[in-house]
XYZ file of C-alpha atoms in Angstrom:
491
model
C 62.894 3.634 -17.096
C 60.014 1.328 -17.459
C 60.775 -0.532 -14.030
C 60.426 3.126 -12.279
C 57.433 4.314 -13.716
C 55.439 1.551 -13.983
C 54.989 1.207 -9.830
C 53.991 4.849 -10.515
C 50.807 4.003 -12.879
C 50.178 1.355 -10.548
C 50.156 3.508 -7.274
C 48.402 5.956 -9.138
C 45.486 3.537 -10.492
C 45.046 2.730 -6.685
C 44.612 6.019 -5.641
C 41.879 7.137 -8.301
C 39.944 3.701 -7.325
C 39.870 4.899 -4.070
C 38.781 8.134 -4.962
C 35.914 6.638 -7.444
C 34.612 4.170 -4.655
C 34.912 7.308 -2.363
C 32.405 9.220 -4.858
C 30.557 6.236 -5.218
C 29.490 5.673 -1.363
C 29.651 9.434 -0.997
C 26.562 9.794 -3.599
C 25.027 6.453 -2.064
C 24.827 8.306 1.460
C 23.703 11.744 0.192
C 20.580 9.983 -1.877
C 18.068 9.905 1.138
C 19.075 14.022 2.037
C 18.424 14.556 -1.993
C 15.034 13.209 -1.021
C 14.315 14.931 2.232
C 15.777 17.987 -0.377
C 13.356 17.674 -2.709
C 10.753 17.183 0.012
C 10.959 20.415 1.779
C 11.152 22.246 -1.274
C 7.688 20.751 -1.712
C 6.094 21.549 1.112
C 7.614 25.152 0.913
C 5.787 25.632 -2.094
C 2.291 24.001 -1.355
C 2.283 26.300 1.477
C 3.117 29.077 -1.196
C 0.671 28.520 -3.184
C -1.750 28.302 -0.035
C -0.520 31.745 0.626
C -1.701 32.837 -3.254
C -4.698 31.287 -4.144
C -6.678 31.492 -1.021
C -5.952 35.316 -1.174
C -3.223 36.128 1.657
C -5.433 39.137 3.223
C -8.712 37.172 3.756
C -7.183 34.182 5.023
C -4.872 33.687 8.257
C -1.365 32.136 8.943
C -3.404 28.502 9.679
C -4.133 27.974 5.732
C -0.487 28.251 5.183
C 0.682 26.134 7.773
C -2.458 23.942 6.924
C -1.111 23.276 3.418
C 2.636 22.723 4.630
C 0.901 19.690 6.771
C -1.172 18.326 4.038
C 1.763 18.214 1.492
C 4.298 16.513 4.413
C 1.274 14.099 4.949
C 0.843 13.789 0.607
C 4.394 12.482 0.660
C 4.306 9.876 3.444
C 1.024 7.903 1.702
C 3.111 8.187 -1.444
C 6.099 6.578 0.487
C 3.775 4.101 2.475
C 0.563 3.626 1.528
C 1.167 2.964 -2.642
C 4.127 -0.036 -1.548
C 0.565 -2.343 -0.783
C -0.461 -1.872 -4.643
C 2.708 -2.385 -6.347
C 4.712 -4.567 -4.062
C 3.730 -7.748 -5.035
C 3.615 -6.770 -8.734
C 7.654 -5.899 -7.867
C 8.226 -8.873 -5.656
C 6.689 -11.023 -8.511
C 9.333 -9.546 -11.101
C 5.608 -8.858 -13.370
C 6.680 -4.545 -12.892
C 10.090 -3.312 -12.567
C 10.900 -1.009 -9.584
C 10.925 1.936 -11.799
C 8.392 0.477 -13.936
C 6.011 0.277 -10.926
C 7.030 3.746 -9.620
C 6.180 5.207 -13.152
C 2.294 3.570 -13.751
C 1.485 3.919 -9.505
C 2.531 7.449 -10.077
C 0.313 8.273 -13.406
C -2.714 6.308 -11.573
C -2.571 7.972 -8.292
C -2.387 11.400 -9.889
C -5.204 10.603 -12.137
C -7.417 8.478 -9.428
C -6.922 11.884 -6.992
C -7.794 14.666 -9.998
C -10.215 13.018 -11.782
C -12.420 10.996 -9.362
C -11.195 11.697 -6.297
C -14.002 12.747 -3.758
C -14.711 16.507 -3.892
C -16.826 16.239 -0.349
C -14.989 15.134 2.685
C -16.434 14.337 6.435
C -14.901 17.366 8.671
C -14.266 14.712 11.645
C -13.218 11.465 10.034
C -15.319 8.741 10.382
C -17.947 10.731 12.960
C -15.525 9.638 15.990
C -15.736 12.994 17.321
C -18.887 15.112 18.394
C -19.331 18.170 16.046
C -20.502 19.865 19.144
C -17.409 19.899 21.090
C -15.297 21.415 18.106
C -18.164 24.398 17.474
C -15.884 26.902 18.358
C -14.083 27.853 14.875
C -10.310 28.638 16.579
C -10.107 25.206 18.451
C -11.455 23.245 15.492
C -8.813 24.678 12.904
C -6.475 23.730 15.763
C -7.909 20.412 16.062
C -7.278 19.773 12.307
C -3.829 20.615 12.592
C -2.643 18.698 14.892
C -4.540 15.702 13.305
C -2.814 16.125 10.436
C 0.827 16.444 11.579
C 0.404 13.875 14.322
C -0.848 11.544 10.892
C 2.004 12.622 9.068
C 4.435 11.802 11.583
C 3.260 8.562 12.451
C 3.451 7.156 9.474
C 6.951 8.808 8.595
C 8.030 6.865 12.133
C 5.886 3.419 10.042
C 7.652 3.957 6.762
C 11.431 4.337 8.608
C 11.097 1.251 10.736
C 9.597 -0.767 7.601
C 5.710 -1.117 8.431
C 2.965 -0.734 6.713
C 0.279 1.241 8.268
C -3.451 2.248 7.295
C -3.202 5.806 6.884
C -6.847 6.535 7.255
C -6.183 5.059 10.632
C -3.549 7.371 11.266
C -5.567 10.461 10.313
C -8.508 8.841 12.760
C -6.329 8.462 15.896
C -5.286 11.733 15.530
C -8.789 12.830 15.187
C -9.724 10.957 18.198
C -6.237 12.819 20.072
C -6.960 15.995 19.790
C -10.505 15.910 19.683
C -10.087 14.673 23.366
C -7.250 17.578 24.229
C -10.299 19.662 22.750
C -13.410 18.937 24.569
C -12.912 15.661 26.845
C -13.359 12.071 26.706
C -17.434 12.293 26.320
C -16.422 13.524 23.159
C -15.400 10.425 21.533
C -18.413 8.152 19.798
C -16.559 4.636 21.361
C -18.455 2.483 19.277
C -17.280 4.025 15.877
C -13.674 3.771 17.443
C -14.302 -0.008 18.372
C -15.708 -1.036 15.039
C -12.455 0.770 13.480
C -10.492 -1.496 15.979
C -12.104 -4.256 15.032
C -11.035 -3.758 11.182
C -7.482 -4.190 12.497
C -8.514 -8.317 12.961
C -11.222 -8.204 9.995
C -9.380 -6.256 7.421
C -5.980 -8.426 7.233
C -7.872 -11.898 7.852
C -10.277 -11.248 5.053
C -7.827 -10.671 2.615
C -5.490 -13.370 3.607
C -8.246 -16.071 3.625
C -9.776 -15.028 0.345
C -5.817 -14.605 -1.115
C -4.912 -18.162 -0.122
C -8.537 -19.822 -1.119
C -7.820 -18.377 -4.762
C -3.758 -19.894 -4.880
C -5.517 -22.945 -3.145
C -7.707 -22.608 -6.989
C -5.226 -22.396 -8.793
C -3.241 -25.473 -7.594
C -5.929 -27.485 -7.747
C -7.688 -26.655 -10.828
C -4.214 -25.881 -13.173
C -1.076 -26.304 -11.454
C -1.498 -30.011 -10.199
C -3.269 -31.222 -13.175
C -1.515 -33.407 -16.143
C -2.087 -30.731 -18.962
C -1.000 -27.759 -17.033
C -1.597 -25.958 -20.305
C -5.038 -27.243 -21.486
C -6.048 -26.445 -17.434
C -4.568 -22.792 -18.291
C -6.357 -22.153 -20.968
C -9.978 -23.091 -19.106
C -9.549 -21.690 -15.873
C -6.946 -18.211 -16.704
C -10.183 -16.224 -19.085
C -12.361 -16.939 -15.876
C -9.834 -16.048 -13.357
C -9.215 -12.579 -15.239
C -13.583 -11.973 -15.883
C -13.671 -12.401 -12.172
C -10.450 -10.115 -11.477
C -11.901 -7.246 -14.053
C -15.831 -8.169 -12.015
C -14.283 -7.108 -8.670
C -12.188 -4.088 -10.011
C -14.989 -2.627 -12.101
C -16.991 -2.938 -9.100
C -14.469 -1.830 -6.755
C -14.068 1.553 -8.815
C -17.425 2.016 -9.111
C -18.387 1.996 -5.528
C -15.155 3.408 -4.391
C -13.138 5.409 -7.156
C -15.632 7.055 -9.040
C -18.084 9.016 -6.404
C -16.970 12.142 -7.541
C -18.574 11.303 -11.414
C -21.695 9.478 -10.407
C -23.330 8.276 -7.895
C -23.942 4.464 -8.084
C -25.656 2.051 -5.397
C -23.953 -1.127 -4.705
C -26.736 -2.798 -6.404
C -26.080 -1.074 -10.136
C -22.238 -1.575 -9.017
C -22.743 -5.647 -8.676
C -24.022 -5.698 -11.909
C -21.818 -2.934 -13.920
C -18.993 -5.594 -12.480
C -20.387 -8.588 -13.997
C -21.263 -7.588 -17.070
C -17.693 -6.605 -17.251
C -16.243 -9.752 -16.266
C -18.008 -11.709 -18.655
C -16.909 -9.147 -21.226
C -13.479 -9.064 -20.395
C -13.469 -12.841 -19.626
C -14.364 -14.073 -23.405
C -12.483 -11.208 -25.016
C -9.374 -12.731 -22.669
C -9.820 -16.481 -24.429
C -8.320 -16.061 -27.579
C -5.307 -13.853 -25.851
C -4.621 -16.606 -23.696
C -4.700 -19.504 -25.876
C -1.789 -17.613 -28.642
C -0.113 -16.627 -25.268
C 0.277 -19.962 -24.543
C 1.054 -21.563 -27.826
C 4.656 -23.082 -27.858
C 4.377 -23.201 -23.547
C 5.893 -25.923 -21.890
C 3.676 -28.540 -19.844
C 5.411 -27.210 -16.263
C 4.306 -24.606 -13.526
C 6.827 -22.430 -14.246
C 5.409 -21.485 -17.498
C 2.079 -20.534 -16.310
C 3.499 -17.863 -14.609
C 4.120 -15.624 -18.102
C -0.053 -16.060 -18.533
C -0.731 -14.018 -15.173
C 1.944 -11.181 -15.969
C -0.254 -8.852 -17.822
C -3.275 -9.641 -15.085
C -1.205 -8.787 -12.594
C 0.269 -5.303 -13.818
C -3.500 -4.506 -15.101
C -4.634 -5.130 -11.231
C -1.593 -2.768 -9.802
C -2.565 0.304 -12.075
C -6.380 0.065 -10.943
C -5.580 -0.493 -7.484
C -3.210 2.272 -7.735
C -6.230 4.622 -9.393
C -8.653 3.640 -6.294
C -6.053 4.613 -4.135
C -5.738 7.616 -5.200
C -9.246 8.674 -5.460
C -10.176 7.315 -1.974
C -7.029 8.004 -0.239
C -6.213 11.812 -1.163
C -8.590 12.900 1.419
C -6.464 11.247 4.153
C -3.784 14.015 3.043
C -6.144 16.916 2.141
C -9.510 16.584 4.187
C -8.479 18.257 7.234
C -6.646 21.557 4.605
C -9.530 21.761 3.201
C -11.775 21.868 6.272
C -9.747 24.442 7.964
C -9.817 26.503 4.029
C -14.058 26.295 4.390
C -13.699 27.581 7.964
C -11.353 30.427 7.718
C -13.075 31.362 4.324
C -16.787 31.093 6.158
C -16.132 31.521 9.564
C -18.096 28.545 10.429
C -17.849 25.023 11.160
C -19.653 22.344 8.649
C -20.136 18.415 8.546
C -18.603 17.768 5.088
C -16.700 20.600 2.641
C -16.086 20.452 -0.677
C -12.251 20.322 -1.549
C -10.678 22.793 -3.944
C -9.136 21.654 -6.660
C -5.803 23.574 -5.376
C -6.223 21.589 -2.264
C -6.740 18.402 -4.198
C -3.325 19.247 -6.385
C -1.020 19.316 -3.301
C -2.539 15.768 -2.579
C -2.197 14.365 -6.057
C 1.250 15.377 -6.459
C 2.356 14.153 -2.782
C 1.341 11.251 -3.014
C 3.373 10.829 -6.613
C 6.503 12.805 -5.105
C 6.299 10.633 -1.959
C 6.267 7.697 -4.463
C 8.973 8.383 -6.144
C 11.258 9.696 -3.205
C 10.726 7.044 -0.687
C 8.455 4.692 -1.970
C 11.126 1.636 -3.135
C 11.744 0.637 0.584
C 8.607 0.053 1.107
C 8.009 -1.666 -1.991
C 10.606 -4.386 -1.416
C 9.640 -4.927 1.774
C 5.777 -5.872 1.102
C 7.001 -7.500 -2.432
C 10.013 -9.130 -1.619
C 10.851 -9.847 2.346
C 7.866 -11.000 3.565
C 7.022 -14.217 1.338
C 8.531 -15.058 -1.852
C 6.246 -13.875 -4.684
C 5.375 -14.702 -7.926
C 2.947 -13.492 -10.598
C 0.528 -16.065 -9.258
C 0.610 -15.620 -6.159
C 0.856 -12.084 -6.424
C -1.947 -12.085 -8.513
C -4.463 -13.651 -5.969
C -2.918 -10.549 -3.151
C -4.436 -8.293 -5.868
C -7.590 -9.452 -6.514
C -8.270 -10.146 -2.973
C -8.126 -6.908 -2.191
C -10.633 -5.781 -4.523
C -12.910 -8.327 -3.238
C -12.705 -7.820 -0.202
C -13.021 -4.167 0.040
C -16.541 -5.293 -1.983
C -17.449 -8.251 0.626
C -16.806 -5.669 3.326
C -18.867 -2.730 1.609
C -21.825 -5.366 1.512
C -21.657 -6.392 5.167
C -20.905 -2.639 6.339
C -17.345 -3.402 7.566
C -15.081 -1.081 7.848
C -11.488 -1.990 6.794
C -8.261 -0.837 5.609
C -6.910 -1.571 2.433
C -3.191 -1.293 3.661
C -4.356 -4.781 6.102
C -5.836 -6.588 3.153
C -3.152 -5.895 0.877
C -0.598 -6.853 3.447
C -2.866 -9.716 5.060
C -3.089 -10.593 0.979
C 0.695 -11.338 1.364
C 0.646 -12.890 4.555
C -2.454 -15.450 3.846
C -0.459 -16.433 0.531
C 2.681 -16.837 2.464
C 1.220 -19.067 5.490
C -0.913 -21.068 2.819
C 2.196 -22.226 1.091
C 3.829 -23.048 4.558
C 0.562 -25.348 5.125
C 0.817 -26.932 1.535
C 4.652 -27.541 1.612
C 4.147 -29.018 5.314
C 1.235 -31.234 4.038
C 3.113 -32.848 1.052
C 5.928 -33.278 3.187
C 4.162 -35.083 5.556
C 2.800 -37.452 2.825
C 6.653 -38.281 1.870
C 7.835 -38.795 5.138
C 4.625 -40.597 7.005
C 6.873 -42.024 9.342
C 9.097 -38.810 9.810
C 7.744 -37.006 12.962
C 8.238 -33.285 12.275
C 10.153 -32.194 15.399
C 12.888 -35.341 14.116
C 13.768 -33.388 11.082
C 17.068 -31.480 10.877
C 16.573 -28.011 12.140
C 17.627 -26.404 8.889
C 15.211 -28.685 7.141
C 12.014 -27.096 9.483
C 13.382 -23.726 9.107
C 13.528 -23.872 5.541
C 9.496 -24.635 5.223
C 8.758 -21.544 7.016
C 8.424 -19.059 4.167
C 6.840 -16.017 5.972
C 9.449 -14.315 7.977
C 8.388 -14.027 11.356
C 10.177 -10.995 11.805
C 8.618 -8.651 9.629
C 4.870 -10.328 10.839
C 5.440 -9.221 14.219
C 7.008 -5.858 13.188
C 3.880 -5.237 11.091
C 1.229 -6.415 13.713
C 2.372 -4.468 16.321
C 2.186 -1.308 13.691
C -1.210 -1.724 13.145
C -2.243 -2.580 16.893
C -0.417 1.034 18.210
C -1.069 3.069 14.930
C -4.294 4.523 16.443
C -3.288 5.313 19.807
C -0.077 5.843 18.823
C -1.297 8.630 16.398
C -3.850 9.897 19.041
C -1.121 10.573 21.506
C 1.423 12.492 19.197
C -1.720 14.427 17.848
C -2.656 15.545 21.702
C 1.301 16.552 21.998
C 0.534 18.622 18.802
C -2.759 20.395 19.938
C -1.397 21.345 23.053
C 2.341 22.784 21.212
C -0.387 24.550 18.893
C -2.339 25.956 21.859
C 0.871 26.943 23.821
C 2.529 28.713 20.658
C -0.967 30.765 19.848
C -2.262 28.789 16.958
């Protein structure tokens, strides 16, 4: 009896095993259409809403459609533009994935609601001459197709793996249809070549100022005999200087919508900080590092709490600068349909500034991971060090560039962050191995050997530079597609 049946159990233990790993991959492929799901029930009800609270009879079909664009454009800086903030916290292992998701989320919400700007420029950045866009039926078209041209550009960045300035996005398409609109003449060349020039400034900035502060911290902790002792001195300044540049940062950048603050009063708002934060910081460090081995790896546990600090107020000046990428064109074409009239800058409504808010944190949450890894995890190995000096350089450079009158894009300096660190440590580890191998010539080393030292990946550098180089003609062109499908259908 036993010798029959148990083939039977066997056979079917198989079978159910099959069936479980067919469940399994079956809910592995349906994840991303739970997403695009979940998305489109979104953007059904932003333009819903649109529909109610602007007051259906007064307003036309373009507010509805309007707010449909500006959630589907919410979502993709959720899914590409927050990856910059949190990825190297990830990559780093400081923030778990769903750790990072959660605090990015609750600061992007509350950067957008509570100090995001409530006045937007109409034409984004002044690239386009009000003049030409007078009339109020081809400006409302204009907007449009800027902001789904914006929104599918960086959908078409976040599928292929790039990270891409979406405040570039939203300017090429600007620049696109505002051409479609009223000609080449139109388009002020010398805004659009100092935002080309950002594309070189932005990501070399932060990489230079990311690798000078690992460079620091080699010299002044990690390569010294009392790794500990060196902690202890240099980690209170290194965190008075990282809270200096993000109290500055958020009070030139995240908090226009409160008060109004020169960068004068915001230099020294920072530095009182830092010192502040910098001596309260001393005794933390010095019981944090009781019981510490003398070895670099043990440093790494002092810059944990720096480094997850840093993500959360990066993530809050994202989302009080950035939510007008998503919404500033809605709530231009709300102003004009509500006053008939075309104006230079428009307040937002706080409806309008909801749908942006929670886009950003649905777009997050949906497709934000992939991005995420990528930035934290594939480009350069990471670690709460290194990670931290991506951080802070981003908040210092956005500063150094706000002094000179620069304009740049966080997404480059973030990214450029990762890069400089990456291409430092490729310098450093080729350096040292020089010094052991003086009469080793480099191209007589085993191939693996030379491979191994290159710890960006080529790959993904290209990938990404090419992104940024065609992101604002790229956007420009789709956008003129979109103006003229708008034109042809009646819009």
């Amino acid at each position: 009896m036993t010798e029959h049946t148990t083939p039977q159990w066997k056979t079917l233990d198989k079978d159910l095993n099959r069936l479980a790993r067919l469940e399994e991959a079956t809910m592995h492929a349906s994840r991303p259409l739970v997403g695009v799901g979940i998305s489109l029930v979104f953007v059904s009800l932003a333009a819903v809403a649109a529909a109610i609270l602007t007051g259906g009879a007064t307003q036309s079909l373009a507010v509805v459609v309007a707010a449909a664009f500006g959630a589907y454009m919410a979502l993709n800086i959720g899914a590409n533009d927050v990856a910059n903030n949190m990825g190297p916290a990830v990559g780093a292992k400081a923030l778990s994935l769903l750790g990072a998701i959660a605090i990015a989320a609750i600061f992007e919400t509350a950067g957008a609601l509570i100090a995001g700007g409530d006045v937007v420029s109409t034409i984004s950045k002044g690239i386009i001459d009000p003049a030409g866009l007078a009339d109020t039926a081809i400006f409302v078209r204009a907007m449009m197709a800027a902001l789904l041209a914006a929104s599918i550009w960086v959908n078409i960045a976040t599928w292929i793996g790039a990270p891409v300035s979406t405040t570039h996005s939203v300017v090429g398409g600007v620049m696109g249809a505002g051409i479609m609109a009223a000609g080449l003449g139109s388009v002020n060349w010398s805004t659009m070549s100092a935002i080309a020039a950002s594309w070189v400034i932005s990501p070399l900035l932060g990489g230079i100022i990311a690798a000078g502060m690992l460079a620091f911290i080699k010299w002044r902790v990690i390569y010294v005999e009392d790794k500990i002792a060196a902690a202890r001195t240099w980690v209170p300044v290194l965190i008075g200087i990282m809270a200096a540049a993000f109290s500055t940062y958020l009070a030139l950048k995240g908090l226009k919508k409160i008060v109004s603050i020169d960068f004068a009063t915001a230099l020294a708002i920072g530095a009182a900080t830092g010192v502040g934060v910098g001596l309260i910081s001393v005794p933390f460090i010095r019981h944090q590092s009781k019981g510490l081995e003398n070895r670099a790896r043990s440093l790494k546990t002092l810059f944990r709490l720096p480094l997850v600090v840093s993500a959360a107020l990066l993530s809050f000046a994202h989302g009080a600068n950035d939510v007008a990428n998503a919404v500033g064109p809605l709530a231009a074409i709300v102003y004009v349909q509500q006053s008939a009239s075309v104006a230079g800058q428009v307040a937002i409504p706080l409806w309008v500034m909801v749908i942006g808010a929670l886009g950003i944190s649905f777009g997050l949450v949906l497709f934000g991971p992939k991005l995420i890894g990528m930035v934290g995890n594939q480009i350069t190995k990471l670690n709460p060090m290194r990670a931290y000096c991506v951080a802070l350089s981003a908040a210092v450079t956005v500063i150094a560039a706000s002094w000179l009158g620069l304009p740049v894009s966080s997404t480059h300096i973030a990214v450029g962050g990762v890069f400089g660190v990456g291409f430092f440590r490729e310098w450093y580890v080729e350096r040292r191995a020089r010094r052991y191998h003086r009469d080793v010539a480099p191209e007589s080393l085993p191939r693996q050997e030379r491979a191994r030292r290159k710890l960006v990946r080529r790959s993904h550098f290209m990938t990404i530079v090419a992104a940024w180089v065609i992101t604002v003609p790229a956007a420009a062109l789709l956008s003129a597609a979109c103006f003229l499908l708008l034109r042809t259908i009646g819009f």
